[in-house]
Short mmCIF file of C-alpha atoms in Angstrom, two decimals:
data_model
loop_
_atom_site.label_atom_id
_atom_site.label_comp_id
_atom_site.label_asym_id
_atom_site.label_seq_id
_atom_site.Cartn_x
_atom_site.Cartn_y
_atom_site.Cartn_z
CA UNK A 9 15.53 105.10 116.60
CA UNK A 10 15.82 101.02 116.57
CA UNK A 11 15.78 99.65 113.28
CA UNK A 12 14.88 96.17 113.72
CA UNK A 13 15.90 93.49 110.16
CA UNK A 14 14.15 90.46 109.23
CA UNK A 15 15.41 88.01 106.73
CA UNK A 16 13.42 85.31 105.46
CA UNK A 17 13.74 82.96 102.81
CA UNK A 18 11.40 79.94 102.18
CA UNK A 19 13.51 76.86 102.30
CA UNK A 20 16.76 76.23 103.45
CA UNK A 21 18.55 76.01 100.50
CA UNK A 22 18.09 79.38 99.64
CA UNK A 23 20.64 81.70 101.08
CA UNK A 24 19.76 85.12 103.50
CA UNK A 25 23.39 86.17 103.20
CA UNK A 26 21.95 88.97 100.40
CA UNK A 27 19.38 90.22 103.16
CA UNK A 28 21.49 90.21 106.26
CA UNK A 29 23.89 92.51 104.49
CA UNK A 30 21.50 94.95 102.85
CA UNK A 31 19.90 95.00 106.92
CA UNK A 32 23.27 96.04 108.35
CA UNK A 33 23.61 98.51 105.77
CA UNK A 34 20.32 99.95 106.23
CA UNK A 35 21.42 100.00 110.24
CA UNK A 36 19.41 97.22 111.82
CA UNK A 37 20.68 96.80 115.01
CA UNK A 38 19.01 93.62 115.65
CA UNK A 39 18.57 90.99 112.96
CA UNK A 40 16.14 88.06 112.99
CA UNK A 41 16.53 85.37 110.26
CA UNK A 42 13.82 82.76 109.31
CA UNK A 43 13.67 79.94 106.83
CA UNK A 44 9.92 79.74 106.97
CA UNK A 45 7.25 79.67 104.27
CA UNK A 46 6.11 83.21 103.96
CA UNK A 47 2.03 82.03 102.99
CA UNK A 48 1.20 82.33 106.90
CA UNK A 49 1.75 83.97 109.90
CA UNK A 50 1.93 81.17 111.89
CA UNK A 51 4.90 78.83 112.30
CA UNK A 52 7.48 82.23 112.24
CA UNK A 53 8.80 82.31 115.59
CA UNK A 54 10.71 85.10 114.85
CA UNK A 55 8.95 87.34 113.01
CA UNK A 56 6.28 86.98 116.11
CA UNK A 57 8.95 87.76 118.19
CA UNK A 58 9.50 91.09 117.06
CA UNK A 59 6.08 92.16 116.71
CA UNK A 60 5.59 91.04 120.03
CA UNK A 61 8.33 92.98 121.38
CA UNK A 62 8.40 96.55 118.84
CA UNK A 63 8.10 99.59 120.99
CA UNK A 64 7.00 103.00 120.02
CA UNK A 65 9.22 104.50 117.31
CA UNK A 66 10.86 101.81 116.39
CA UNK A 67 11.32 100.27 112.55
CA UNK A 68 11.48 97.02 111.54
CA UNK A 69 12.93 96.92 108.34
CA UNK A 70 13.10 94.21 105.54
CA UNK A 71 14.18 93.96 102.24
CA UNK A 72 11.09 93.67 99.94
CA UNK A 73 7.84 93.22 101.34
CA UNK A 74 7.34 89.70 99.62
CA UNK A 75 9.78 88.74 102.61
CA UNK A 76 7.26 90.07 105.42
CA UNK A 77 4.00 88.52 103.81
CA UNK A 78 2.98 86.77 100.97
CA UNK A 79 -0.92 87.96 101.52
CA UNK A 80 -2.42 91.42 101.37
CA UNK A 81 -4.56 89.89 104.78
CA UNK A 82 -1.29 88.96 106.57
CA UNK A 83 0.51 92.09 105.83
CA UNK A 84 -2.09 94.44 106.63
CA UNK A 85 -2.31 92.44 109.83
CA UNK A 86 1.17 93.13 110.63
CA UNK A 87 0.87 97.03 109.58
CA UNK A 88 -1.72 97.59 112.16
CA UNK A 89 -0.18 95.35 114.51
CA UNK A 90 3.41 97.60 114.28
CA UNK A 91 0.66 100.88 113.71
CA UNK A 92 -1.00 99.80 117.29
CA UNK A 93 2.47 99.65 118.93
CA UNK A 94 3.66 103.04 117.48
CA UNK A 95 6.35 101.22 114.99
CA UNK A 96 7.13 101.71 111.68
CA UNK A 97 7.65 99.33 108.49
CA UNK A 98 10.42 99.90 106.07
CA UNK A 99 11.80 98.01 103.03
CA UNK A 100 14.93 98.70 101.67
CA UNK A 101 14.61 97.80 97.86
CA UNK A 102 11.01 99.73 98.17
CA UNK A 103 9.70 103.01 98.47
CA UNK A 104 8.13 101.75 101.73
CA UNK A 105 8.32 103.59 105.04
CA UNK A 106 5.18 103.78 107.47
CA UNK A 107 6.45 107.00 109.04
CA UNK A 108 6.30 108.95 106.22
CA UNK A 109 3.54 110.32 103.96
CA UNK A 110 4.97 109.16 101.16
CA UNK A 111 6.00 105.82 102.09
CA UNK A 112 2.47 105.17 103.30
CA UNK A 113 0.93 105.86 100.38
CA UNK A 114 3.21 103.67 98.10
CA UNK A 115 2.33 101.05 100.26
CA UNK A 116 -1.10 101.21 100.33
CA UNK A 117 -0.66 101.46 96.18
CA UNK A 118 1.52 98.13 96.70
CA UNK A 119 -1.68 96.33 98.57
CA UNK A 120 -4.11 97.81 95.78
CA UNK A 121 -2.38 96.20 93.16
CA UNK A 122 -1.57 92.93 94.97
CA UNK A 123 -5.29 92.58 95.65
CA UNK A 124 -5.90 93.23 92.04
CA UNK A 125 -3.42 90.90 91.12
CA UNK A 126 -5.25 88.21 93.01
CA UNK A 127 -8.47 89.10 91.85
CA UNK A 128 -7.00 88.81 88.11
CA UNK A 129 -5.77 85.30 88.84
CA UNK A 130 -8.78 84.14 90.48
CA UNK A 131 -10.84 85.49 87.39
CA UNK A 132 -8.85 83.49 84.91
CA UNK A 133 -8.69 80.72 87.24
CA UNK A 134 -12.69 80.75 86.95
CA UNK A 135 -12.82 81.50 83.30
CA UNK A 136 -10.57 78.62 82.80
CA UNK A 137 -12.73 75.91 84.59
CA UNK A 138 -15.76 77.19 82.65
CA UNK A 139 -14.11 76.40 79.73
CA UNK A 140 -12.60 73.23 80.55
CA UNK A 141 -16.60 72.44 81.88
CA UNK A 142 -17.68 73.04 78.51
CA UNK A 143 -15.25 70.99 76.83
CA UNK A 144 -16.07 68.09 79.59
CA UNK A 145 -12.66 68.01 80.67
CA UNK A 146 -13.05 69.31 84.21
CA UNK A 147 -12.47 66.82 87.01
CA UNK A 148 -12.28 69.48 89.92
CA UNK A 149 -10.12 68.00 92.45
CA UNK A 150 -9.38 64.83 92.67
CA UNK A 151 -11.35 63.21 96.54
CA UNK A 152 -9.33 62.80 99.41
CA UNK A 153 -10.74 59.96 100.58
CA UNK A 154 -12.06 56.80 99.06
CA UNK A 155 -15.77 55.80 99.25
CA UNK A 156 -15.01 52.31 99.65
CA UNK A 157 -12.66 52.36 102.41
CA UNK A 158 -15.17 54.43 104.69
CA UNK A 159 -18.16 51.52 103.35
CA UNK A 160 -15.41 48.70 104.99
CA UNK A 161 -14.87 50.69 108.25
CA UNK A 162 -18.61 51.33 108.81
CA UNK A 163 -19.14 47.74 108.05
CA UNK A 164 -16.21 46.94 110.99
CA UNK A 165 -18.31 48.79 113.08
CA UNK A 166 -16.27 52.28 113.55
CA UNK A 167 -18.43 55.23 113.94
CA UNK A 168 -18.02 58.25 111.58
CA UNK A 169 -15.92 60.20 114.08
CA UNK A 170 -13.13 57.78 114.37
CA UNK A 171 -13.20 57.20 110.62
CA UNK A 172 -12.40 61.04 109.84
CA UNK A 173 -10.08 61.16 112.27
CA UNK A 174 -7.90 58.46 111.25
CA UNK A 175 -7.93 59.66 107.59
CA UNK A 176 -7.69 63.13 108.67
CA UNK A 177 -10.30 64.89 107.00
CA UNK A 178 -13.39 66.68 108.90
CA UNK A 179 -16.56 64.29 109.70
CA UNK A 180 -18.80 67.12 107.05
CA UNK A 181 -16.42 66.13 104.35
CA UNK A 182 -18.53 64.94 101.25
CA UNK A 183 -17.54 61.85 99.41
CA UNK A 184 -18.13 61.42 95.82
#
């Protein structure tokens, strides 16, 4: 069975040495490395690369699961993805490992909690703007674009189209 590594780290200052050499020792045959923003699937050429090319049985392994995904949406995508393919996800500082009972269940428990964890923040997140609304002290977030400047282009004669395009926000935007 093919046991597949991938290393990621966000920037490249920070080092995958650590991850390359718990991969080998966790027999990854192949090892793909990434300095890559984990907060989306897209923009990780390698990472797509190996999901694109898994076959049935085998693993791909990484090192914590925080190195695979940063979102419950992104990793469940890449579970079924590996699932659909007949491959397996393992982690080797985790109790994860998609072929066995066990492993499957911890890491469903891992996506319960993660979504509960985000549901937590977004909770105090909310309960914190309430309360910053009743003091007055809310701003919400600050505009993107300024209401004069798009009053001095209309008045040059550009059309809203051109205006949201060259300040790179969507024509619906709202302006306050």
């Amino acid at each position: 069975m093919t046991r597949i590594g991938y290393a990621r780290t966000s920037t490249p200052d920070q080092n995958l040495a650590a991850q390359i050499v718990a991969l080998k020792a966790a027999g990854c045959e192949v090892i793909r490395e990434e300095q890559k923003s984990g907060s989306t699937l897209e923009g990780r050429p390698q990472l797509n690369t190996i999901l694109d090319f898994i076959h049935a049985g085998e693993t791909l392994v990484v090192t914590r699961i925080d190195r695979l995904a940063r979102s419950l949406r992104d990793l469940q995508m890449i579970v079924d993805k590996l699932k659909t393919k007949g491959a397996h996800l393992s982690a080797t500082e985790q109790p994860v490992d998609t072929s066995t009972a066990a492993g499957k269940a911890f890491f469903d428990m891992l996506g319960v909690f993660a979504e509960f964890e985000t549901n937590l923040r977004r909770e105090r997140q909310a309960e914190g703007i309430a309360a910053a609304k009743k003091r007055g002290t809310y701003k919400g977030r600050p505009p993107k674009i300024d209401r004069d400047t798009i009053q001095q282009r209309l008045k040059q004669g550009q059309g809203p189209t051109q205006i949201a395009r060259d300040l790179g926000v969507s024509r619906g935007m709202s302006i306050r």
